[in-house]
Short mmCIF file of C-alpha atoms in Angstrom, two decimals:
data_model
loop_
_atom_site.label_atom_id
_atom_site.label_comp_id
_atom_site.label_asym_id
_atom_site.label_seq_id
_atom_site.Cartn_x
_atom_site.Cartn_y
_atom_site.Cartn_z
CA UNK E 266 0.00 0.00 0.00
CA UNK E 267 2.72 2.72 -1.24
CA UNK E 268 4.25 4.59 1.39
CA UNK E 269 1.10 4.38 4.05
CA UNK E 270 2.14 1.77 5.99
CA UNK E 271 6.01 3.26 6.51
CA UNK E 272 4.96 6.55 7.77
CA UNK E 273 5.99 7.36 11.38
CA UNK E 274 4.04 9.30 14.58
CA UNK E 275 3.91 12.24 13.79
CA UNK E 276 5.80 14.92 16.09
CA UNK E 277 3.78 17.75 16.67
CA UNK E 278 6.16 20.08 18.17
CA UNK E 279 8.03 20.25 14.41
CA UNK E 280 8.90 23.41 13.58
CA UNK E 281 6.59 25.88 12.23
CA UNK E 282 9.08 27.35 9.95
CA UNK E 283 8.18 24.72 7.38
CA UNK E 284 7.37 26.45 3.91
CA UNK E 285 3.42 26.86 4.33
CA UNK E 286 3.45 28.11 0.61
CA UNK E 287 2.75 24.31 -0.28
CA UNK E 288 0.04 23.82 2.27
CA UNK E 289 -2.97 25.57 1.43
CA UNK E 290 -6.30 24.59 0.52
CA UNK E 291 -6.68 26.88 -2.81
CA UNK E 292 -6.50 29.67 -0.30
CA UNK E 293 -8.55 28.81 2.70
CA UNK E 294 -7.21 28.15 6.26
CA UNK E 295 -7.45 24.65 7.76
CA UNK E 296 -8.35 25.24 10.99
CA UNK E 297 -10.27 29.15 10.50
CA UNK E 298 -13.03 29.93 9.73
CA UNK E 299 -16.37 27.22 8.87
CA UNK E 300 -17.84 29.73 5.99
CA UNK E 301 -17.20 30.46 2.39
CA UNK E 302 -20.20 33.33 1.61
CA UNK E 303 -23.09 31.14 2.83
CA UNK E 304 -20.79 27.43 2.67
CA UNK E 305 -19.83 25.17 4.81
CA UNK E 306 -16.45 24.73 3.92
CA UNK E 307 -14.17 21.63 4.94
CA UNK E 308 -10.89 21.53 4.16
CA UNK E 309 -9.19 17.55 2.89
CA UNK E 310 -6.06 16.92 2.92
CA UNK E 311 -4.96 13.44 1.18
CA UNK E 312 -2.11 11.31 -0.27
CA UNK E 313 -1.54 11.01 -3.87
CA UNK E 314 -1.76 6.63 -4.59
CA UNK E 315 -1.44 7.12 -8.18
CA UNK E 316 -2.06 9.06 -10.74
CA UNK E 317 -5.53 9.05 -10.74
CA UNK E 318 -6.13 9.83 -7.17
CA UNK E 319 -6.80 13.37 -7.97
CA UNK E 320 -9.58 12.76 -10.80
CA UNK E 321 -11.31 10.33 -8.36
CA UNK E 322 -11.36 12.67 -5.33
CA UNK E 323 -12.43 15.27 -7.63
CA UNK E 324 -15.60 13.28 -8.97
CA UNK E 325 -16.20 12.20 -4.97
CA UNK E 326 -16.21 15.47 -4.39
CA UNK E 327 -18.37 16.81 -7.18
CA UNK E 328 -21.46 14.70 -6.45
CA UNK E 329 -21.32 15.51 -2.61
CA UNK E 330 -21.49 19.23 -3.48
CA UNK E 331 -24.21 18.90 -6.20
CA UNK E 332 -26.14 16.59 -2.97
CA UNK E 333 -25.30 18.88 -0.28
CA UNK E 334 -24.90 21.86 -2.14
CA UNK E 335 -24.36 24.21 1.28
CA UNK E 336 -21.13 22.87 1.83
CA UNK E 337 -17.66 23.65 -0.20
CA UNK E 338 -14.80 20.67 -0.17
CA UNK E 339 -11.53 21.95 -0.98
CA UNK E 340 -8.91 19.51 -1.59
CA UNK E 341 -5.14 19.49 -1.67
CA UNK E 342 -3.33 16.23 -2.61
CA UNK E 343 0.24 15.75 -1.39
CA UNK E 344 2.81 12.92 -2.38
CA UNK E 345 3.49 10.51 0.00
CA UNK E 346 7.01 12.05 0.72
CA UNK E 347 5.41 15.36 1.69
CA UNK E 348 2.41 14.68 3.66
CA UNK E 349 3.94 14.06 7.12
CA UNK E 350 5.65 17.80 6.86
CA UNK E 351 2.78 18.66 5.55
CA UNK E 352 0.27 17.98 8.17
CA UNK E 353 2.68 18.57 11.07
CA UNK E 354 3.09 22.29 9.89
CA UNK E 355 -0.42 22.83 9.33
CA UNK E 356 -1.42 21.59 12.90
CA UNK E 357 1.68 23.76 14.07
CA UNK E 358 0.00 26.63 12.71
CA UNK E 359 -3.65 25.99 13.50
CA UNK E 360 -4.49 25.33 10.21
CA UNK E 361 -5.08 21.67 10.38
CA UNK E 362 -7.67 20.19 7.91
CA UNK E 363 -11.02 18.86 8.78
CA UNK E 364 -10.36 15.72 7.39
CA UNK E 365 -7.14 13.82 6.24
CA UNK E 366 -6.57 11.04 5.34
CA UNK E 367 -3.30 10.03 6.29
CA UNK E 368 -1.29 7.34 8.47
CA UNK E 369 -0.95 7.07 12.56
CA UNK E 370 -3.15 8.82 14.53
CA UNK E 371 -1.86 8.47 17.77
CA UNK E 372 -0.19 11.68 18.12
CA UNK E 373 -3.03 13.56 17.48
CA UNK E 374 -5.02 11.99 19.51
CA UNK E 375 -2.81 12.48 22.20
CA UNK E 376 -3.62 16.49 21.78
CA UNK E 377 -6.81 15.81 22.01
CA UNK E 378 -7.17 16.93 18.37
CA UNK E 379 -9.49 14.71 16.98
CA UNK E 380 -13.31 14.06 17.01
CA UNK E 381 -14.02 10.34 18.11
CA UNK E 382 -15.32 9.20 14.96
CA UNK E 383 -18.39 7.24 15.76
CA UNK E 384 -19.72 11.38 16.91
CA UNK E 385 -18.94 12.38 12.85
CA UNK E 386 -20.91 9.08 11.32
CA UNK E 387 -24.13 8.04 11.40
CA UNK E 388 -25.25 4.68 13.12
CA UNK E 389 -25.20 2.56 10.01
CA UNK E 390 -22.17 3.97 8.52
CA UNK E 391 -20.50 3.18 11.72
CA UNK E 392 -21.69 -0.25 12.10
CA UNK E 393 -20.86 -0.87 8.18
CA UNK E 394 -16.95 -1.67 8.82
CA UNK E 395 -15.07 -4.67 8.95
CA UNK E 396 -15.15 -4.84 13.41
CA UNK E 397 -11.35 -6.33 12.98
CA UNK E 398 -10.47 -2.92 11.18
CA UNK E 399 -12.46 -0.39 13.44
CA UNK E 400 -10.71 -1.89 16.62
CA UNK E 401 -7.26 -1.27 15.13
CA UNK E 402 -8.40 2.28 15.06
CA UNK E 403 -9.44 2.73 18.56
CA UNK E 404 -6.58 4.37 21.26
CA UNK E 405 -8.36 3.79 25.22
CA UNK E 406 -11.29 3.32 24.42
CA UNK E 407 -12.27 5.90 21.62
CA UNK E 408 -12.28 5.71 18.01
CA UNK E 409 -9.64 8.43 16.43
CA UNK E 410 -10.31 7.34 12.99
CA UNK E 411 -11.83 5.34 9.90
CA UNK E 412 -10.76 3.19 7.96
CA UNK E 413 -10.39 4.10 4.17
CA UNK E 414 -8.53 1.50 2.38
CA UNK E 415 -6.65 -1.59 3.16
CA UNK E 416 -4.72 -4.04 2.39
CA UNK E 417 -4.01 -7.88 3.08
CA UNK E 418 -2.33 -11.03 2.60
CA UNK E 419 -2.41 -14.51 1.26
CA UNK E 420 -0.98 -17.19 -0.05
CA UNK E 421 -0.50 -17.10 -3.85
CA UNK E 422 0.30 -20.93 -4.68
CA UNK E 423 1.85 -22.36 -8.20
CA UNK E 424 -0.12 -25.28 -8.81
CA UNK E 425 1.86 -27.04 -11.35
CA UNK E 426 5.13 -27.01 -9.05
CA UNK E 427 2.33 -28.71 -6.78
CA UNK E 428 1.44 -31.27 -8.60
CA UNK E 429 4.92 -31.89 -10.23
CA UNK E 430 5.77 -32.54 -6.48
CA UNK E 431 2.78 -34.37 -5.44
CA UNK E 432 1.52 -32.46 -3.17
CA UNK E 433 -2.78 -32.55 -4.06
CA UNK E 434 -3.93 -29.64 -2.16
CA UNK E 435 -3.02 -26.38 -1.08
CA UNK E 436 -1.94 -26.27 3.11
CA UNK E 437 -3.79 -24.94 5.47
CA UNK E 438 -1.43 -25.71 8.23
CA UNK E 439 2.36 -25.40 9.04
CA UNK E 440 2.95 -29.23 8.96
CA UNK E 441 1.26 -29.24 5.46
CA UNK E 442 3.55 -25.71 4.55
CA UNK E 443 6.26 -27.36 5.39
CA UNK E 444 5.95 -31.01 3.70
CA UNK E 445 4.97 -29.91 0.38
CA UNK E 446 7.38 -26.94 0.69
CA UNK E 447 10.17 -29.48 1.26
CA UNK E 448 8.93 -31.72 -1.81
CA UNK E 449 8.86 -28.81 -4.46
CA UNK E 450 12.32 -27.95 -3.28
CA UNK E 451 13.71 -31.20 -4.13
CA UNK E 452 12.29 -30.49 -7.94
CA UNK E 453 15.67 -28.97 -8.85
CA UNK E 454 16.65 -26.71 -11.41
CA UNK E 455 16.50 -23.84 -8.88
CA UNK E 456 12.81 -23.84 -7.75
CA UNK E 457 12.50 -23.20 -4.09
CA UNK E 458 9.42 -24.52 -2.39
CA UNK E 459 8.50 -21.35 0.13
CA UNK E 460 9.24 -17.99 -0.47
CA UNK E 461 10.54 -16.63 2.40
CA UNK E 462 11.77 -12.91 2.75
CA UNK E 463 13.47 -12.12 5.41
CA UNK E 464 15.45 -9.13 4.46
CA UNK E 465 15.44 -5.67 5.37
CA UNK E 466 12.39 -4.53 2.86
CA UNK E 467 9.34 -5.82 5.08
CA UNK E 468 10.97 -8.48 7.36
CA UNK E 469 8.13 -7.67 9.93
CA UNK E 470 5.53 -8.77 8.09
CA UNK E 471 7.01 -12.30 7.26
CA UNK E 472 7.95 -12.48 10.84
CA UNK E 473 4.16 -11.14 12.07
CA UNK E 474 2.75 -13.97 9.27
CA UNK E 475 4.62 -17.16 11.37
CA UNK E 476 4.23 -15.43 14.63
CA UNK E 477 0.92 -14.12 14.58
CA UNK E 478 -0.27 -16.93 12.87
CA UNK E 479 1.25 -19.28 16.22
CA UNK E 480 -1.34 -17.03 18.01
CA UNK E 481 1.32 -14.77 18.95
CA UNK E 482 1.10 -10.92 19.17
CA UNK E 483 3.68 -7.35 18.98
CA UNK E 484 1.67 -5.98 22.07
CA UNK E 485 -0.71 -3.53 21.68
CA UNK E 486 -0.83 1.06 22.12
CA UNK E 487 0.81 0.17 25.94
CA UNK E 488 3.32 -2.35 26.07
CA UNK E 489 5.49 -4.45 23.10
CA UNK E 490 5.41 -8.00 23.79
CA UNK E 491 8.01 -9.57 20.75
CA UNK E 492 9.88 -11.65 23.33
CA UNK E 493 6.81 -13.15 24.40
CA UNK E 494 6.83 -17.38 24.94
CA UNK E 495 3.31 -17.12 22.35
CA UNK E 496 5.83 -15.72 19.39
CA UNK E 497 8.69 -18.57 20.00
CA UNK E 498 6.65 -21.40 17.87
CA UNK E 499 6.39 -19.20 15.05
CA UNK E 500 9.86 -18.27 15.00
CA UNK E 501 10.85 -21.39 15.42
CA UNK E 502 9.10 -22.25 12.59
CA UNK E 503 10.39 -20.16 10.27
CA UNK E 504 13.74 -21.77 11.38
CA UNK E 505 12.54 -25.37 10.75
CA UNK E 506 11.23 -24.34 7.22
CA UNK E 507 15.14 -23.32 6.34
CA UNK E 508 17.01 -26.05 8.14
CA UNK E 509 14.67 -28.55 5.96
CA UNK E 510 15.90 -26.90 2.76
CA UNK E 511 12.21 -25.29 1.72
CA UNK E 512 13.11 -21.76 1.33
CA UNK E 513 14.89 -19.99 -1.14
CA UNK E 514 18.87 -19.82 -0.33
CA UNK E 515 19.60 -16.93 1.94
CA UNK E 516 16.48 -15.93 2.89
CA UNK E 517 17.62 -13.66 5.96
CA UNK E 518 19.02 -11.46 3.51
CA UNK E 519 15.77 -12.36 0.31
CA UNK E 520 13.29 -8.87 0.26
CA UNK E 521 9.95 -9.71 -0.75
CA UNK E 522 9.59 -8.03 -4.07
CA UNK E 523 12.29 -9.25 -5.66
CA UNK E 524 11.55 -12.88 -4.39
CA UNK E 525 7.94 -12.65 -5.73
CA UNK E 526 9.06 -11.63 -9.39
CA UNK E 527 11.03 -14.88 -9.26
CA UNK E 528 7.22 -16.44 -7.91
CA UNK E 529 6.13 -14.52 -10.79
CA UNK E 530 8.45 -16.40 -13.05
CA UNK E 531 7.00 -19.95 -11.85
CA UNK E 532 10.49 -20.65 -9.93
CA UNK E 533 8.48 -20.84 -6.61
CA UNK E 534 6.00 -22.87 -5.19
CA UNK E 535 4.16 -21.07 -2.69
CA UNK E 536 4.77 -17.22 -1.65
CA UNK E 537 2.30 -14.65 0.26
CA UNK E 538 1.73 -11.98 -1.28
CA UNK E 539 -1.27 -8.83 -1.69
CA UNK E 540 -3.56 -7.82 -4.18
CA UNK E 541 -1.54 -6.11 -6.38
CA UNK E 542 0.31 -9.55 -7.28
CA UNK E 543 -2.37 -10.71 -8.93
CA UNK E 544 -2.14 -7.63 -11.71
CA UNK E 545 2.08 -8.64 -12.03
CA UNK E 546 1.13 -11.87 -12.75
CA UNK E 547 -1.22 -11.16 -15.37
CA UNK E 548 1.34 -8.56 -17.01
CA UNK E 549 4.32 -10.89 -16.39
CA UNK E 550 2.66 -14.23 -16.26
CA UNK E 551 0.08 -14.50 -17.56
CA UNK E 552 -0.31 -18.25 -18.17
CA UNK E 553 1.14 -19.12 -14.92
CA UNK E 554 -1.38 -21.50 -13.45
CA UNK E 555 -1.50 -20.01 -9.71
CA UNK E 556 -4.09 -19.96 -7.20
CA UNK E 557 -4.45 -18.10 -4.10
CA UNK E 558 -5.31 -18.82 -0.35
CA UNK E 559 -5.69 -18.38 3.13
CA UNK E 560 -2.34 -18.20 4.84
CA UNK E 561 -1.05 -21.46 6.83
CA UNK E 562 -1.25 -20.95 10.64
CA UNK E 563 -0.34 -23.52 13.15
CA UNK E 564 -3.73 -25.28 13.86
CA UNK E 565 -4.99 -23.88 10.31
CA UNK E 566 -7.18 -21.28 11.92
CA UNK E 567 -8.15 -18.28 9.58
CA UNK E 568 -5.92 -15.32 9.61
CA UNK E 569 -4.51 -12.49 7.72
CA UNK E 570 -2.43 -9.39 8.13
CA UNK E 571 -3.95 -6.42 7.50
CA UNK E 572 -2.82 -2.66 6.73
CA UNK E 573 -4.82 -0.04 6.56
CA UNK E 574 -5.09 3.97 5.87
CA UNK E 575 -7.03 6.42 8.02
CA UNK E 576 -9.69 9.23 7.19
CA UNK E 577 -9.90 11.56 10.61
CA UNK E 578 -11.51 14.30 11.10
CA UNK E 579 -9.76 17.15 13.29
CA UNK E 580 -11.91 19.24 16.26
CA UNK E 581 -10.58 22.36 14.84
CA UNK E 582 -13.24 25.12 15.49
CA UNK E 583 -15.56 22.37 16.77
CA UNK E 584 -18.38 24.28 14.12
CA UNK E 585 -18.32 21.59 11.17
CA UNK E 586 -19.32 18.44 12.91
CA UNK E 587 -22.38 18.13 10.98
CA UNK E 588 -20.65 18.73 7.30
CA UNK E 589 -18.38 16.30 8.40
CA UNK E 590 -20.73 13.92 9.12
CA UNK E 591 -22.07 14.17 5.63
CA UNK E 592 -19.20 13.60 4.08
CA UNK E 593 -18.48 10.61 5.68
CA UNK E 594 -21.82 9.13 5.17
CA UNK E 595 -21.35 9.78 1.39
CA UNK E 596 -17.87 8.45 0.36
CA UNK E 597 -18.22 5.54 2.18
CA UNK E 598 -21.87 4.63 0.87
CA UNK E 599 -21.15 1.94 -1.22
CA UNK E 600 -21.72 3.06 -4.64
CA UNK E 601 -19.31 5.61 -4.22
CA UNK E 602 -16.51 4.31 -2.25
CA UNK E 603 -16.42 0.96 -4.57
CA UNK E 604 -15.51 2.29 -7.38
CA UNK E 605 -12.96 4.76 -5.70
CA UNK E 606 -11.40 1.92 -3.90
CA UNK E 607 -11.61 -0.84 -7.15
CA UNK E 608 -9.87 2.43 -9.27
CA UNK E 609 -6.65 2.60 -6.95
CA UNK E 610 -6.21 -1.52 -6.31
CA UNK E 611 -7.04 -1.95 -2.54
CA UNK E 612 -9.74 -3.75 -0.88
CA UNK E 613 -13.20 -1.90 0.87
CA UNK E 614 -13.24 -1.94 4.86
CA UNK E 615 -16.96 -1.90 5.10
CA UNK E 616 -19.24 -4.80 4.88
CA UNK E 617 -21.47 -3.61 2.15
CA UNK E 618 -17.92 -2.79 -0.28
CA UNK E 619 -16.95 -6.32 0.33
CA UNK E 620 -20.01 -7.80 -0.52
CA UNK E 621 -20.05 -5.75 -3.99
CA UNK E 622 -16.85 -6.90 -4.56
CA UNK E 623 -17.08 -10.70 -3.61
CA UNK E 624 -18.04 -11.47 -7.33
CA UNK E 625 -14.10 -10.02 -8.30
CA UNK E 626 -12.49 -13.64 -8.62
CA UNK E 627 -8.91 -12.73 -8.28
CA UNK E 628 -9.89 -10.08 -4.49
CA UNK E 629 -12.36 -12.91 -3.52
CA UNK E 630 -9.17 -14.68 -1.52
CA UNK E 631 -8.59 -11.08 0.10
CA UNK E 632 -12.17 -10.49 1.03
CA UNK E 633 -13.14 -13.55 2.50
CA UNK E 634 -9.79 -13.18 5.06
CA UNK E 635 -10.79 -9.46 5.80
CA UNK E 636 -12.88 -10.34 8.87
CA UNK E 637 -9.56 -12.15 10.44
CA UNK E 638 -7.10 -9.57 9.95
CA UNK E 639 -4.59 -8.71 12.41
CA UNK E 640 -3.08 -5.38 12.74
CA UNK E 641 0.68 -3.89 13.83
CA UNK E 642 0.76 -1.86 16.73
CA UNK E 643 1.06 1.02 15.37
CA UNK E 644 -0.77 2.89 18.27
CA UNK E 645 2.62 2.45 20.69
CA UNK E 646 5.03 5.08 20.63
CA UNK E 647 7.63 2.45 20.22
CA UNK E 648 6.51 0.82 17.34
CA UNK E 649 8.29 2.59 14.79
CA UNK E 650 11.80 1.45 16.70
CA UNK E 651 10.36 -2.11 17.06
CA UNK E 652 9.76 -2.16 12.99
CA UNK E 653 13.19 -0.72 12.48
CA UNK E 654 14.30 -3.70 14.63
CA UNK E 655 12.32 -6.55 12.79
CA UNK E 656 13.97 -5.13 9.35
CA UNK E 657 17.21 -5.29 10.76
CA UNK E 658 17.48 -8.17 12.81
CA UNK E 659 14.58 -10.68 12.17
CA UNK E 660 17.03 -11.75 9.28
CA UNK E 661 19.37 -13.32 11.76
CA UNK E 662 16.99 -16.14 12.34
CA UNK E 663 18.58 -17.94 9.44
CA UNK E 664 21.36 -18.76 11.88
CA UNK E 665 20.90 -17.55 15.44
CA UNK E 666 18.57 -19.35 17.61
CA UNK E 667 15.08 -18.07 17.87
CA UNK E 668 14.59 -17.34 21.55
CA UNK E 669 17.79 -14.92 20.63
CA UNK E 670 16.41 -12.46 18.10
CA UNK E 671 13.24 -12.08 19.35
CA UNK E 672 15.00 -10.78 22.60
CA UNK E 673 17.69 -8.66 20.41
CA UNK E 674 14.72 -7.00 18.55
CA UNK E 675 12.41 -6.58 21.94
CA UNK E 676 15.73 -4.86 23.50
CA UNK E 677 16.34 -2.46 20.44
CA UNK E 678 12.68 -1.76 20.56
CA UNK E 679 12.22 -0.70 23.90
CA UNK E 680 15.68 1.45 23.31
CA UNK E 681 13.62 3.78 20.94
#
C-alpha cells in the first residue's frame, strides 16, 4: 500500500518554519473559519496513490457538493514524501484540515485533536466496517479514525510445481507448509518450495505472518510484547522451514519483491503476497497457473495481516461536525466508495464494499480473510523502533537461535 504503511508518529512540536506556501487549501485556512459566503467549507487533505487519485477525489467530491450543495470541499493532494511535513506544519499553525486522510493517529489523539469518529458518522455507517479494522483504530477506548482502504495477505500458490511434487492440495497448516514446501524444493533446477523474505524490505511482516499466525502478538498502544513465549513457535518455525531446505537460499538477507518476481516467473511454489500480485502476474505471467489462499497458521485457523489507511476528522473550530458527518456518510456509501477503492487496487473496509466486490475472482481470496485480519501496533510510541528492529534483525533467524532475536529486537525496541 505505497508509502502508508512506513509513515511514522507524527511529532507535533516540528517546527513551524516549514514552507506553508505548499500547504494551502486553494486559499482557505485549515483550521479558520467554517464559511465560504453562505458554505460550509471543509478543508481535505490526502495522499496522492497514483495518478488518478486526484480525478477520483475530484468526482467524490463533485457529487457531494451537487447533494449537499451548502457545503464547499476543498482539496489538496500531497505525495506521500510530503504529507507528514505537511500535516505537522499545518497543525503547528492551527491550520489543520477537517479531514485527512493520512497514516498514525496516535499523536493527534494524544492532543486531544481529533473528534471520536463514531460522533462524525451516522449509526449505520458506523456499524458498516469490517469490526477487525475499526478496533485497530481505537486508542483507550475511543475511536480516532476510519478506515479508508486496506490491504491484506495470502498465499499465492503455483499449482503445477504442486502437482509436479505431489503435493494434491493447497496447506492450510504449518505441517502441510512445510511437507509440500520441502517436496517442491527437491524439484531442482533452482525452484525453491517457500518464499521466504526475510530481508530488510518488510521483514516484519514475514515475521508477524509465522508469529501471529502461532497465536502470537507485537503488544498492543501500551506495552510491546516480541519476546513473548506465544511468538517462540512461530519463529521457530520459520527456522525449521530453512534447516529442511524449503526456502529460497539466503532468505535472511531475500526482500519480498524481488523474491515474488522470481514467484512470478513460476520458480516458486508457494509465496504470500497482496492484491496487487495478482495484476504482475497477469502482465508478467500470464499463463502461470497459480491460485491463491488463506495463509497457513499452526492449527490452520483463519488469519490475515492487515494494513490499513485512516480518514480523521480534526476538532478544529468544533463548528463543522455536521458537514463532516455528511461527508463521511457519502464516500463511504457503497456506490461511491467501490468504485474509488476498485480504481486505486485496494480492498473496501466496510461490509457492504466487500459484498459488492465478492463477485471479483482474483480479491475474492482477500475479502473472505478481511474479517480475520490482524493489525501492527502502530498505536505504541515504540513501534516505529520495534519495525526498524524486525527489518534489521529478524534476518538473523537464518542462523541464530530463535529465543535470541526475538529478545535482540524486543531490546532495540524498547531502546527507541
Amino acid at each position: 500500500m505505497k508509502k502508508s504503511v512506513r509513515i511514522g508518529a507524527i511529532a507535533l512540536a516540528a517546527s513551524a518554519s516549514l514552507a506553508l506556501s505548499a500547504c494551502g487549501f486553494g486559499g482557505a485556512s485549515g483550521g479558520g473559519s467554517s464559511d465560504s459566503g453562505s458554505k460550509t467549507t471543509l478543508n481535505l487533505l490526502v495522499p496522492s496513490y497514483s495518478d488518478n487519485t486526484q480525478k477520483l477525489w475530484n468526482d467524490v467530491i463533485a457529487g457531494f457538493e451537487k447533494k449537499y450543495p451548502d457545503i464547499k470541499v476543498n482539496l489538496e493532494v500531497q505525495s506521500w514524501d510530503n504529507l507528514e511535513s505537511v500535516v505537522t506544519t499545518k497543525v503547528s499553525g492551527n491550520k489543520a484540515p477537517d479531514i485527512y486522510n493520512g497514516g498514525p493517529f496516535a499523536g493527534f489523539a494524544g492532543d486531544d485533536l481529533l473528534y471520536d469518529v463514531s460522533e462524525v458518522t451516522s449509526k449505520d455507517t458506523f456499524g458498516d466496517f469490517q469490526e477487525s479494522f475499526i478496533k485497530n483504530e481505537q486508542l483507550n477506548g475511543k475511536t480516532y479514525a476510519l478506515p479508508w482502504i486496506a490491504s491484506a495477505r495470502a498465499l499465492f500458490v503455483n499449482n503445477d510445481l504442486l502437482k509436479q511434487a505431489g503435493v494434491s492440495a493447497a496447506p492450510k497448516t504449518w505441517d502441510e507448509l512445510l511437507d509440500a514446501a520441502t517436496k517442491v524444493s527437491k524439484l531442482g533446477g533452482g525452484v525453491a518450495g517457500y518464499g521466504l523474505p526475510l530481508g530488510s524490505e518488510e521483514a516484519q511482516a514475514e515475521a508477524a505472518v509465522w508469529m501471529w499466525g502461532g497465536g502470537g502478538s507485537f503488544g498492543d498502544e501500551q506495552k510491546l510484547t516480541i519476546d513473548d513465549p506465544k511468538n517462540l513457535p512461530g519463529a521457530e518455525q520459520i527456522k525449521k522451514m530453512i534447516d529442511a531446505g524449503a526456502t529460497e537460499k539466503n532468505p535472511g538477507s531475500t526482500n519480498r519483491s524481488p523474491l515474488m518476481d522470481i514467484f512470478v516467473q513460476g520458480k516458486i511454489g508457494m509465496q504470500v503476497g497482496l492484491p496487487p500480485t495478482v495484476g504482475q502476474i497477469k502482465q508478467n505471467n500470464p499463463k502461470l497457473n497459480y491460485s491463491i489462499v488463506p495463509i497457513p497458521t499452526k492449527d490452520g485457523s483463519p488469519f490475515t495481516l492487515g494494513v490499513a489507511d485512516q480518514l480523521m476528522a480534526f476538532k478544529n473550530d468544533g463548528k463543522k461536525k455536521d458537514a463532516i458527518t455528511k461527508f463521511f456518510d457519502y464516500v463511504y456509501s457503497a456506490d461511491v466508495y467501490v468504485p474509488w477503492v476498485k480504481a486505486e487496487g485496494f480492498l473496501p473496509v466496510t461490509k457492504s464494499g466487500s459484498e459488492q466486490l465478492s463477485s471479483e475472482e482474483s480479491l475474492k481470496p482477500f475479502l473472505d480473510v478481511l474479517p480475520n485480519a490482524k493489525f501492527y501496533p502502530s498505536t505504541n510510541p515504540k513501534w516505529s523502533s520495534a519495525d526498524a528492529a524486525f527489518k534489521a534483525l529478524a534476518g538473523q533467524l537464518e542462523k541464530k537461535p530463535a529465543q535470541q532475536v526475538l529478545t535482540d529486537i524486543q531490546k532495540q525496541a524498547d531502546a527507541g
